[in-house]
Short mmCIF file of C-alpha atoms and ligand atoms in Angstrom, two decimals:
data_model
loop_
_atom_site.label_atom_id
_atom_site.label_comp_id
_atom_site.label_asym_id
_atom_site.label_seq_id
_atom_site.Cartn_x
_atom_site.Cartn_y
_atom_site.Cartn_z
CA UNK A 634 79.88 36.00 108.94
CA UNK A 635 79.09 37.51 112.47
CA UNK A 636 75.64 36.08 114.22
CA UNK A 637 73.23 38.39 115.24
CA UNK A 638 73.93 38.88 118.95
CA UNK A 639 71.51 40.45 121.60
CA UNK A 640 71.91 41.34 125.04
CA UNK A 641 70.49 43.38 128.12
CA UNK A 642 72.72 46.05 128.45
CA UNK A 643 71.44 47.31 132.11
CA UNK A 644 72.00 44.08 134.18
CA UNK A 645 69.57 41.85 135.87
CA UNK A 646 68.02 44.53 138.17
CA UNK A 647 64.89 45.74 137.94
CA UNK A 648 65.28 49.48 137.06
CA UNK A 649 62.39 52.24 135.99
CA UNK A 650 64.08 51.38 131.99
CA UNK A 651 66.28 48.71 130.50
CA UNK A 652 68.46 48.40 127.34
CA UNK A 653 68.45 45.91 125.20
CA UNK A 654 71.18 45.71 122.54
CA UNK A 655 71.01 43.90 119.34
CA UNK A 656 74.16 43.85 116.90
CA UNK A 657 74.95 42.05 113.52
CA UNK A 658 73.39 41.54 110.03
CA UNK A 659 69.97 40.52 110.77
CA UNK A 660 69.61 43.22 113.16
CA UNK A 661 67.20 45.20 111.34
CA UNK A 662 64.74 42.05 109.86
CA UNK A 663 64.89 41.28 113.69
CA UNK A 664 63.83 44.40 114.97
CA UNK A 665 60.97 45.02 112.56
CA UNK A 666 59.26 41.42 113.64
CA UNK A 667 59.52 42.42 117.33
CA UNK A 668 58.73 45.99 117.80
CA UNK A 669 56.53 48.13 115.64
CA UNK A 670 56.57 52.15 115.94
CA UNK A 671 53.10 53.71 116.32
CA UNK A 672 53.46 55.29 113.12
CA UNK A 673 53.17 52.05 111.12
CA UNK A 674 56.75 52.80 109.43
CA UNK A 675 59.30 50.05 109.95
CA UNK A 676 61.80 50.71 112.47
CA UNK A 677 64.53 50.01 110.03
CA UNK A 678 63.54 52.38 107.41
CA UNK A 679 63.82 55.27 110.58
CA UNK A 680 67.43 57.89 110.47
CA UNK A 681 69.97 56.22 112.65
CA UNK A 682 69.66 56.63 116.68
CA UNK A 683 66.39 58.44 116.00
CA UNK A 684 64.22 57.22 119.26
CA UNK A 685 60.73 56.01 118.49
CA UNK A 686 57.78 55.26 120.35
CA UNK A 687 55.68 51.55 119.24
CA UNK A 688 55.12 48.27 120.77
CA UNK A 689 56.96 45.58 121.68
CA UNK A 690 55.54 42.42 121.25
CA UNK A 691 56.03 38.80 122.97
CA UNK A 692 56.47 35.58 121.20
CA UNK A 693 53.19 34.99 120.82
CA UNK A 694 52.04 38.50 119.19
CA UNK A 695 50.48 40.06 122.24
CA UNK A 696 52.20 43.62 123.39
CA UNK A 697 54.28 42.97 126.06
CA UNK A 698 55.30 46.96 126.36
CA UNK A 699 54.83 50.25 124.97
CA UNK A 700 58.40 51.73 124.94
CA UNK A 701 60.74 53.38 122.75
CA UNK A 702 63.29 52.54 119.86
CA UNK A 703 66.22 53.00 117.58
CA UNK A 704 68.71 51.59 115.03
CA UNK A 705 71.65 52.67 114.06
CA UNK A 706 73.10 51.60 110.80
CA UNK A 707 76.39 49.97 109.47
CA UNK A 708 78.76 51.57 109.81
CA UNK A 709 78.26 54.19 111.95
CA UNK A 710 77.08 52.57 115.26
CA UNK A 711 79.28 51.12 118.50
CA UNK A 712 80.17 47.80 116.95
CA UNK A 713 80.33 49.14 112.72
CA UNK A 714 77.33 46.57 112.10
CA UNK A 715 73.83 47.43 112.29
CA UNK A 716 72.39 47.68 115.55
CA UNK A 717 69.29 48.36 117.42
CA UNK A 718 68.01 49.54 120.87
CA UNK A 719 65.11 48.90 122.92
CA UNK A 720 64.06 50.96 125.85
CA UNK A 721 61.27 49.05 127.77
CA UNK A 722 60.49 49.82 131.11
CA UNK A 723 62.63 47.69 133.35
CA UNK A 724 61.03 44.65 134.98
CA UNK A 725 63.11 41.27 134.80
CA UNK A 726 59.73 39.93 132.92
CA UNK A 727 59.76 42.43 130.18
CA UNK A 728 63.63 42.12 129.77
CA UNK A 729 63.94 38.26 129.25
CA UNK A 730 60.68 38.53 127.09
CA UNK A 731 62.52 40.39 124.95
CA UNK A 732 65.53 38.76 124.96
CA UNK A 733 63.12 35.21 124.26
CA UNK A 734 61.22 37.18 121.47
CA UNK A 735 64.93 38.25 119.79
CA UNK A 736 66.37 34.54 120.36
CA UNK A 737 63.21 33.22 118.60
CA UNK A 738 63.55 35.66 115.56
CA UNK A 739 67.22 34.50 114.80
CA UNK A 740 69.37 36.76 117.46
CA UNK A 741 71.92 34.28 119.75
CA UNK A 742 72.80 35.67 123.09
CA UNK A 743 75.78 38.31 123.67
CA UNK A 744 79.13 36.63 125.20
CA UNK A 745 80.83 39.31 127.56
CA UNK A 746 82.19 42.35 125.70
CA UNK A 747 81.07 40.62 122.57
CA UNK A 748 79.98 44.15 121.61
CA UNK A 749 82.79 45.96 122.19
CA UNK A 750 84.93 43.20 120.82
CA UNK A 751 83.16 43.11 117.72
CA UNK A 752 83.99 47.47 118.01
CA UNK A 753 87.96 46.65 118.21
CA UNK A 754 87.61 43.76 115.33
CA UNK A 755 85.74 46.62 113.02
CA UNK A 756 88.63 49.19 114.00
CA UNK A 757 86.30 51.70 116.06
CA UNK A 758 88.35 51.25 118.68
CA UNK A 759 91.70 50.01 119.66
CA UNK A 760 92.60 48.09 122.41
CA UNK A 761 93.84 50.81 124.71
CA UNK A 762 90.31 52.38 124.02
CA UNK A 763 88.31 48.95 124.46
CA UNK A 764 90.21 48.64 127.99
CA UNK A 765 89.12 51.90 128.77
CA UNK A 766 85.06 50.92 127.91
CA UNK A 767 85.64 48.54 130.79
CA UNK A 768 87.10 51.23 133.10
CA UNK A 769 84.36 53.15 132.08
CA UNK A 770 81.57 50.73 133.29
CA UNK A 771 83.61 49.87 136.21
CA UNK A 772 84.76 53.33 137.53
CA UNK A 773 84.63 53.93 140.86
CA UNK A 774 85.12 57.69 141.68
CA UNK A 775 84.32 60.16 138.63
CA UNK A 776 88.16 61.05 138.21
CA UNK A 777 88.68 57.64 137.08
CA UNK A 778 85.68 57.94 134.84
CA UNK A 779 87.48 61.49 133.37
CA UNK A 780 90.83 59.19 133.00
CA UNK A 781 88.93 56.11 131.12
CA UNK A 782 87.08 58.89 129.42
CA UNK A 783 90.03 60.42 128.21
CA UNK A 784 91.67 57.15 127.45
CA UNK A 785 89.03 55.80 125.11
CA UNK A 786 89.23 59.24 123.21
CA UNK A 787 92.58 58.05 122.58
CA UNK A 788 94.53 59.64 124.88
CA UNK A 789 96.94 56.63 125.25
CA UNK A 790 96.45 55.07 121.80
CA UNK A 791 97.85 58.12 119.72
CA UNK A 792 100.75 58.72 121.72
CA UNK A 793 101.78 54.95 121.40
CA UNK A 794 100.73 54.97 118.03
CA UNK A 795 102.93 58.40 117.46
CA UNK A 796 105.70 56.78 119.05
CA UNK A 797 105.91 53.25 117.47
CA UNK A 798 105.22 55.43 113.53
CA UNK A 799 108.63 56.76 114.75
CA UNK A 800 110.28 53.20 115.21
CA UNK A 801 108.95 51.85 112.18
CA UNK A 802 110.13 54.75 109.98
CA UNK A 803 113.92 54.42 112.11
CA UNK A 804 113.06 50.63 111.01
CA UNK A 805 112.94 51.46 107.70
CA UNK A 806 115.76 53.54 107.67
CA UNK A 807 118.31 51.37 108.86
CA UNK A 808 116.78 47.91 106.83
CA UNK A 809 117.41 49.96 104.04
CA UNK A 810 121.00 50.02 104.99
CA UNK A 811 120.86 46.94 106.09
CA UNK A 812 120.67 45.95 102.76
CA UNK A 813 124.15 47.41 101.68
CA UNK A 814 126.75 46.07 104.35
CA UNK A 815 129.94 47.37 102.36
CA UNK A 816 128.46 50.78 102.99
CA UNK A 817 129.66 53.23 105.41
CA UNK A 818 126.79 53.95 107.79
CA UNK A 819 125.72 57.57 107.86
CA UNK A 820 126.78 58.86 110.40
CA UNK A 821 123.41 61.63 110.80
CA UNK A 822 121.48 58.56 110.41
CA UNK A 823 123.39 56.90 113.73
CA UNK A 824 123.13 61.05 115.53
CA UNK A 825 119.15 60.87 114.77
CA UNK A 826 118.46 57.20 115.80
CA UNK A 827 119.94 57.69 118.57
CA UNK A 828 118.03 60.67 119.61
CA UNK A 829 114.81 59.45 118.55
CA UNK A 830 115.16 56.12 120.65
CA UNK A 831 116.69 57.99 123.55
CA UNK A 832 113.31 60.03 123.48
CA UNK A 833 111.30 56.83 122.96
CA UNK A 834 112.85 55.25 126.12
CA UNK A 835 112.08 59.08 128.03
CA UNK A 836 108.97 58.99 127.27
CA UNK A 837 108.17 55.50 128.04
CA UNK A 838 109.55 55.13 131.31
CA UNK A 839 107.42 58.27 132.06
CA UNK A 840 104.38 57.07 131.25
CA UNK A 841 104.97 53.82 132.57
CA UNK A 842 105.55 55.58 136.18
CA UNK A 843 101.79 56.70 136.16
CA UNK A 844 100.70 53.25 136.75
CA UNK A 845 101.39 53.19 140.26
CA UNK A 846 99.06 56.06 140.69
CA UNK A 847 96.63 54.56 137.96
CA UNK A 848 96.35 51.85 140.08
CA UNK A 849 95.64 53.65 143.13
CA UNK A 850 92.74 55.28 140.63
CA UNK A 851 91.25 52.24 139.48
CA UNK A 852 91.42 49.88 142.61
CA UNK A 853 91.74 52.40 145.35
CA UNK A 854 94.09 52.18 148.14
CA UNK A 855 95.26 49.39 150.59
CA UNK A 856 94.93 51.33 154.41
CA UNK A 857 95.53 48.88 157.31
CA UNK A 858 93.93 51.04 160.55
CA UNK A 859 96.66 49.89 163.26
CA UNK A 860 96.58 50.26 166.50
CA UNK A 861 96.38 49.38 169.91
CA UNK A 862 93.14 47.59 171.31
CA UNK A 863 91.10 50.57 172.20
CA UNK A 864 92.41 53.19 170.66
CA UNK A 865 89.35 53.73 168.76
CA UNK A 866 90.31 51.98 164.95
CA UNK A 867 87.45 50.52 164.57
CA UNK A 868 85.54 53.61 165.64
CA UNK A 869 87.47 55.71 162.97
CA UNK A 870 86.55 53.01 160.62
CA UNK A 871 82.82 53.59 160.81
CA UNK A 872 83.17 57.28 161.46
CA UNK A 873 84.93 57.09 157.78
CA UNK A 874 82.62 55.09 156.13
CA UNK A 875 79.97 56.69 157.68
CA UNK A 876 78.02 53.73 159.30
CA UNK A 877 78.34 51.02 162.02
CA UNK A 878 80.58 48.41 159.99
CA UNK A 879 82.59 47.47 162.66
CA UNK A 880 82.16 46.61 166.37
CA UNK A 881 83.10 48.82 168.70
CA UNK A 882 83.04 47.26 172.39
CA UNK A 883 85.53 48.79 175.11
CA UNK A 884 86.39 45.76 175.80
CA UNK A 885 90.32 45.12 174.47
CA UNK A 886 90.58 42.56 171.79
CA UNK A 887 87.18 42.74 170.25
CA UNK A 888 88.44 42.78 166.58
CA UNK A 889 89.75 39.56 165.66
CA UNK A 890 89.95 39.11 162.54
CA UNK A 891 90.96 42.08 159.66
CA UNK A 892 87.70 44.26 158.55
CA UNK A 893 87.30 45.84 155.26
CA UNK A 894 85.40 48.76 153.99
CA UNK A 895 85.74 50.78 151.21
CA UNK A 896 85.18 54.69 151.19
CA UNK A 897 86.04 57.67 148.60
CA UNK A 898 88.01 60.33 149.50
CA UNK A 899 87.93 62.98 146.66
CA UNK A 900 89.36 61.07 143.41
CA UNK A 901 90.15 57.68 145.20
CA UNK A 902 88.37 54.47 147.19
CA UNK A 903 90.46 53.88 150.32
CA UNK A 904 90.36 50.39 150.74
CA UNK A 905 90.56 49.86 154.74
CA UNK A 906 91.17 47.43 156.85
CA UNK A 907 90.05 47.63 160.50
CA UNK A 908 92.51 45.28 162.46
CA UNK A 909 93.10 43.70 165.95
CA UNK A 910 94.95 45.82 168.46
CA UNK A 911 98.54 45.27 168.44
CA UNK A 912 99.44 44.03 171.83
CA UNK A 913 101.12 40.59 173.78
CA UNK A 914 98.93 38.51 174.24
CA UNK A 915 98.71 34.75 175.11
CA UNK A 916 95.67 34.24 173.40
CA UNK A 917 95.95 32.31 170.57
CA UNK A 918 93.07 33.32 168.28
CA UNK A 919 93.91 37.08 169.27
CA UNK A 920 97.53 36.05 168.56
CA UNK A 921 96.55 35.00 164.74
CA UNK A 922 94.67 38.46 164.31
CA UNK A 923 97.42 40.33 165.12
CA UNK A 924 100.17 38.14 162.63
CA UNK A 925 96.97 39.34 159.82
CA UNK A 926 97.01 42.85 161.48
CA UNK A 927 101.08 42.97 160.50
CA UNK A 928 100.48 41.17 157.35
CA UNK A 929 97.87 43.35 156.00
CA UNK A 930 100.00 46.41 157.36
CA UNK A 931 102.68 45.35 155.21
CA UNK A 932 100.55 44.45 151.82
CA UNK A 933 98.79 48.40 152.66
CA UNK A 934 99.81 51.36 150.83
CA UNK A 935 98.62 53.65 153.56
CA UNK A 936 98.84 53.01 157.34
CA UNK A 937 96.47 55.05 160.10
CA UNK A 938 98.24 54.55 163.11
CA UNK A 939 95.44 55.33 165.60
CA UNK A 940 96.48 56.66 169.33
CA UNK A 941 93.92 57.75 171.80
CA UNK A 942 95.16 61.03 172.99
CA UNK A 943 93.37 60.37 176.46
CA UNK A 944 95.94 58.20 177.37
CA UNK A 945 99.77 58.49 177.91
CA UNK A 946 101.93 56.22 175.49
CA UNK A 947 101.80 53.18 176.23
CA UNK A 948 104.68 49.92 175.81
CA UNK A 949 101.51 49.10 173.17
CA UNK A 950 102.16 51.94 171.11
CA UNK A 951 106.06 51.94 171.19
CA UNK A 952 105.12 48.96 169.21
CA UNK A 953 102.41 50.52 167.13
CA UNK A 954 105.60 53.02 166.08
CA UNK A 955 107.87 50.25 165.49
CA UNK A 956 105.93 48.17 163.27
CA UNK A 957 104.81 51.71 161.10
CA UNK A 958 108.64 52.64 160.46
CA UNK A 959 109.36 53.26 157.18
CA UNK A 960 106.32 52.95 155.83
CA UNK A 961 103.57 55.53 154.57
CA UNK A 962 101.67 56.38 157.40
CA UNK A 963 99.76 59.06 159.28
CA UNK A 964 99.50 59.08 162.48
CA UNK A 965 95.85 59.47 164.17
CA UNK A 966 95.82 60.91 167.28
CA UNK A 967 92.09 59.80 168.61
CA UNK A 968 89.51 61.16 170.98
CA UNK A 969 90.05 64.36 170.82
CA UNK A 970 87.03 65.27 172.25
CA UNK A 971 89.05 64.41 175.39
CA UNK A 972 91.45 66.03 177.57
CA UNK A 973 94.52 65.36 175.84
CA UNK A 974 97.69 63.00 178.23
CA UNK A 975 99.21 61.79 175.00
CA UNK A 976 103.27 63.54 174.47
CA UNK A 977 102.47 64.43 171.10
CA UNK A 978 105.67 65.89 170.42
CA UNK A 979 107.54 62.42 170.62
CA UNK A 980 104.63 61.68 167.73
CA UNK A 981 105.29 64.69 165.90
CA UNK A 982 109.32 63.60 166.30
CA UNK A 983 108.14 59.60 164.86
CA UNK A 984 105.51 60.76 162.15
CA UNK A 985 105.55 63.35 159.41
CA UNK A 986 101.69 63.43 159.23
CA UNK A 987 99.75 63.86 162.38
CA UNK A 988 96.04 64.77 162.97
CA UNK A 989 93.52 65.04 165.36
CA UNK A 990 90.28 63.77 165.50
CA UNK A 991 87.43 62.51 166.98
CA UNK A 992 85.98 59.24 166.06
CA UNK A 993 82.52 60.16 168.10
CA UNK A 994 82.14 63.80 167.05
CA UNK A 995 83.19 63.70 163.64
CA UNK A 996 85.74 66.71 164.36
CA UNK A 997 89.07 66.51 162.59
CA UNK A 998 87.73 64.19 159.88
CA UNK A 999 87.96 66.49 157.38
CA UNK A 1000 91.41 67.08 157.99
CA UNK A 1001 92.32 63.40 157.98
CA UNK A 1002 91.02 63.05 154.62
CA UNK A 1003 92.70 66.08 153.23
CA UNK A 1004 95.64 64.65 154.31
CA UNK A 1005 95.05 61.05 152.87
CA UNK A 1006 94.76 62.68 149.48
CA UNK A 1007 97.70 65.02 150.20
CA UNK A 1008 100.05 61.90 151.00
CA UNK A 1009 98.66 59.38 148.32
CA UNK A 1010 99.62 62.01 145.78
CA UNK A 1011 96.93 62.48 143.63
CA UNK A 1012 96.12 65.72 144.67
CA UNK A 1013 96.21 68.44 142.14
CA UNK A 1014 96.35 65.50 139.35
CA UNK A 1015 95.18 66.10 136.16
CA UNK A 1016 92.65 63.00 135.14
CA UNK A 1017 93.25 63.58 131.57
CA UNK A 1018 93.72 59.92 130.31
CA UNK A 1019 97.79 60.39 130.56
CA UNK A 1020 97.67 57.87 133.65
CA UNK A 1021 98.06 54.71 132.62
CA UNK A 1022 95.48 52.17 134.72
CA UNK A 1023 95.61 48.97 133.08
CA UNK A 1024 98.57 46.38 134.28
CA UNK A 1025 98.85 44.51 130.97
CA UNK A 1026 99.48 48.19 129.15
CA UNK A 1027 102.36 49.16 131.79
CA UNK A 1028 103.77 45.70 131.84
CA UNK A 1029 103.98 46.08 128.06
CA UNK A 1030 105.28 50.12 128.07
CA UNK A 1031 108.04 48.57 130.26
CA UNK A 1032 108.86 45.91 127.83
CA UNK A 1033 108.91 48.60 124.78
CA UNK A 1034 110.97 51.02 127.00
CA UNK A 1035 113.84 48.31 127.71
CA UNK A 1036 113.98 47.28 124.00
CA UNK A 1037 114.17 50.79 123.29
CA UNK A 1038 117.25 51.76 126.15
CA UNK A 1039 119.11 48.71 124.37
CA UNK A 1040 118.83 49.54 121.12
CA UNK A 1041 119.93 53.13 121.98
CA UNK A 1042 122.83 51.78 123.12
CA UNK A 1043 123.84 49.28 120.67
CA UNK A 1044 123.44 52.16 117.73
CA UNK A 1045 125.36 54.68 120.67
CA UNK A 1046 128.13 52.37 120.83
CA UNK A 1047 128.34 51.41 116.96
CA UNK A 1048 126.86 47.89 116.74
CA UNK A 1049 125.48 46.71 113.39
CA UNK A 1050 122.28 47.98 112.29
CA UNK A 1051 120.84 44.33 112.50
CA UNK A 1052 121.25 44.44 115.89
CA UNK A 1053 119.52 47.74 116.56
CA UNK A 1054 117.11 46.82 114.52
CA UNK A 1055 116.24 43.47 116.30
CA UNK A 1056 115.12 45.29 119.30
CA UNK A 1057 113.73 48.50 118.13
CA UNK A 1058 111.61 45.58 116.40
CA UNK A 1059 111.03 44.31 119.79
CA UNK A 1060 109.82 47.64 121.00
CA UNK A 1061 107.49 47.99 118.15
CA UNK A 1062 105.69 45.11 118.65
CA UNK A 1063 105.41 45.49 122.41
CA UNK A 1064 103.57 49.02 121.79
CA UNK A 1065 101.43 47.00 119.13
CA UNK A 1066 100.12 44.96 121.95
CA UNK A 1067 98.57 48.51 123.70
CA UNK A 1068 97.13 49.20 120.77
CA UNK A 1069 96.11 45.82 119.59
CA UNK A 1070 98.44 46.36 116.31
CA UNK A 1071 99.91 43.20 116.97
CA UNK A 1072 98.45 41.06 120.16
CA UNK A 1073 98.02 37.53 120.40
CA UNK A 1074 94.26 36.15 120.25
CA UNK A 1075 94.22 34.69 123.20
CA UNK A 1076 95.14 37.68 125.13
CA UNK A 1077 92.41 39.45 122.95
CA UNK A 1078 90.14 37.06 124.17
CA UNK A 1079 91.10 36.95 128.04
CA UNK A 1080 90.62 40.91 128.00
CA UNK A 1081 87.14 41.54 126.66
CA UNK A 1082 86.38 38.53 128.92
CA UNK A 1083 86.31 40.43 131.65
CA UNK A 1084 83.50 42.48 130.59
CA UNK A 1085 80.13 42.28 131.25
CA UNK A 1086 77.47 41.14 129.15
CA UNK A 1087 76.04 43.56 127.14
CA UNK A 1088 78.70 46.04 126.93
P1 LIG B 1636 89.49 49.65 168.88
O1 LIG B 1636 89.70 48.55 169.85
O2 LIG B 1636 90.78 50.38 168.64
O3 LIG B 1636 88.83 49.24 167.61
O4 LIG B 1636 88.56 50.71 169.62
P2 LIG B 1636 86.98 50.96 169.50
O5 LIG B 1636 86.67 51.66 168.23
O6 LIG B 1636 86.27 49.68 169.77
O7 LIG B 1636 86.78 52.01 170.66
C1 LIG B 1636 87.13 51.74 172.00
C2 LIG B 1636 86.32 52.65 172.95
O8 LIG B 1636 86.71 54.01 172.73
C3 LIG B 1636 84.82 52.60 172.71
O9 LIG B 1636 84.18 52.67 173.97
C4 LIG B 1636 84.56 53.83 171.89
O10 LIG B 1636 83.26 54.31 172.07
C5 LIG B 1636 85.57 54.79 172.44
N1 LIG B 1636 85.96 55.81 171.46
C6 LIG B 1636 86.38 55.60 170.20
N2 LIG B 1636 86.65 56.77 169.60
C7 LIG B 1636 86.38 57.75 170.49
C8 LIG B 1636 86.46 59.19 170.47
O11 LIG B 1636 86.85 59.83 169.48
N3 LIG B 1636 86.13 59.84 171.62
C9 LIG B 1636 85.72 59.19 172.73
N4 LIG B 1636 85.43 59.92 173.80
N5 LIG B 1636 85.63 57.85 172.76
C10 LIG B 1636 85.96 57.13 171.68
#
């Protein structure tokens, strides 16, 4: 049987009110030795989630806060146990109290995601929807919130659950045949299969080509800022994020190493990296920044290539344009505040995105982020839980959709139902691991162990 598990479910901060959690079979003897509602009625005798106002008391007896509570009975609460809530105010003293009074009345402390865990164990959620929890807590711009949202709704379980229903009936089908090998197979049964696992493989690859832009949602974007020294890069960094993060000198060479900051533009973080000026150089600590500046150019998503249109182009920049070619990038054409030397038509020729700005006034920034979002491609995206964020779910949509192409083919080109049936198998129980249908412990394990404590 489950212990009684409690937990602080607002971190260690000290906040105006903090959540404690409590889940598991003594949850309600628990809660009625620890807090008492002004009313004199035990808490656990109260209508599920109804909050009530009493005191919470320390180990030794004395009132430690006046605060609110609920419980929520099995099995309609988070975890399908009975649970209980305490909203104290939110001092680090009151919390750990409360946490010391629970431990000494029989409740053990939470592990991470123990709650949630004990959600997907009790079938409240499945796994596609437990992932999402964690998106949830961990979302950093509110269109990946509406994704995880939408994903713990179910967006992605019932579709993989509506596609692998269709395997296992196909299963079924052809196991019954299976059974008679002197029989001719029929020969609508070999039309439909194949249609339904063409469609299967469809609509897998699809989904599994939103992850690219899932990812993008959930861990923002790689942008290497490149540049030559003094072209203003780290200026546009700071102008971005909107404070003095990196240091701007006019001296050449004053960013060595690769600085990071992260910003949001509309529904994504842009990750970026300030970097040192591309140019020859004999130093050799300059020399390293620049192999980092290349390297992180080529592990970025998104490149700024920053010009300062005060200037004409110089050998610097020729290089600036050779390093960017073929790769995503929009070219910044700096200081615009300035009279402009730069030839930006040989730009405009080198660089499908171009726009002005300047780093010190702020004007063109707008623009620039506009067209960040324009060439990442999420603008106009619908955030409705149909983009898949999670790399263990896409490696494992990939996996279905290849077992599902080959057994298309195999039942296309007449092979024996065993054989089709061997790795429509194999798709079935990759889609089981989305859903948690059929996933190894250990991976079970590794994935709520990310979580935080509490959740
Ligand atoms: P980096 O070497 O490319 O990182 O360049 P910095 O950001 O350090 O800027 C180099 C010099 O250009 C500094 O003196 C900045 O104040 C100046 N600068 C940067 N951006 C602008 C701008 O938009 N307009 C003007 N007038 N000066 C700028």
């Amino acid at each position: 049987m489950n212990q009684t598990i409690a937990a602080i479910a607002t971190g260690p901060v000290s906040g105006p009110i903090g959540i404690v959690r409590i889940s598991g079979p003594d949850t309600m003897a628990v809660i009625d030795r620890v807090f008492h509602p002004q009313d004199g009625k035990p808490l656990s005798e109260k209508p599920s989630r109804l909050l009530t106002y009493g005191s919470l008391c320390s180990r030794t007896g004395d009132v430690i806060d006046r605060c609110l509570a609920c419980v929520m009975h099995a099995p309609h609460s988070y975890t399908g146990e009975d649970m209980a809530e305490i909203q104290c105010h939110g001092s680090p003293a009151i919390l750990s109290e409360t946490l010391s009074v629970l431990f000494a009345n029989g409740a053990v402390q939470a592990g991470p995601g123990e709650f949630t865990r004990r959600a997907f164990l009790a079938g409240k959620l499945d796994l596609s929807g437990a992932e999402a929890v964690h998106d949830l807590v961990t979302a950093a711009t509110t269109q990946a919130a509406q994704n995880a949202a939408a994903q713990l709704d179910g967006a992605v379980g019932t579709r993989i659950y509506a596609l692998r229903q269709k395997l296992v009936d196909l299963v079924a089908e052809f196991l019954a045949v299976v059974d008679y090998p002197d029989e001719e197979i029929d020969s609508v049964l070999i039309d439909r299969s194949c249609e339904i696992l063409h469609d299967a493989t469809r609509d897998l690859y699809a989904l599994a080509e939103t992850y690219e832009r899932g990812r993008i949602l959930r861990e923002g974007i790689p942008c290497a800022i490149l540049g030559r020294p003094n072209a203003g890069k780290s200026s546009l960094l700071n102008a971005l994020a909107g404070e003095d993060r990196a240091i701007v000198t006019n001296v050449p060479g004053t960013t060595r190493d690769v600085i990071e900051e992260s910003i949001r533009i509309g529904p994504v973080v842009l990750r970026l990296y300030d970097t040192a000026g591309l140019r020859d150089t004999q130093d050799p600590v300059e020399k390293i920044g620049i192999d980092r500046a290349m390297k992180q150019a080529n592990d970025s998503f998104l490149i700024l290539a920053v010009f300062d249109s005060s200037d004409e182009i110089s050998d610097e920049d020729l290089m600036v344009m050779a390093r960017t070619h073929g790769k995503r990038t929009i070219a910044v054409l700096n200081k615009s505040d300035l009279p402009s030397a730069l030839n930006i038509e040989m730009i405009e020729r080198r660089f499908e995105h171009v726009v002005a700005v300047s780093a010190l006034t702020g004007e063109g920034l707008q623009e620039l982020n506009d067209c960040i979002s324009q060439v990442v491609g999420l603008d106009g995206m619908a955030f409705d839980g149909g983009v898949i964020t999670n790399a263990r779910q896409a490696a494992a949509i990939v996996r279905a959709a290849e077992r599902c192409e080959e057994a298309f083919f195999e039942a296309q080109s007449g092979m024996t139902p065993d054989v089709v049936v061997m790795d429509t198998e194999g798709a079935i129980a990759a889609l089981g691991e989305i859903t948690g249908q059929s996933v190894r412990d250990d991976i079970v394990a590794t994935i709520f162990d990310k979580f935080c404590v509490g959740k």
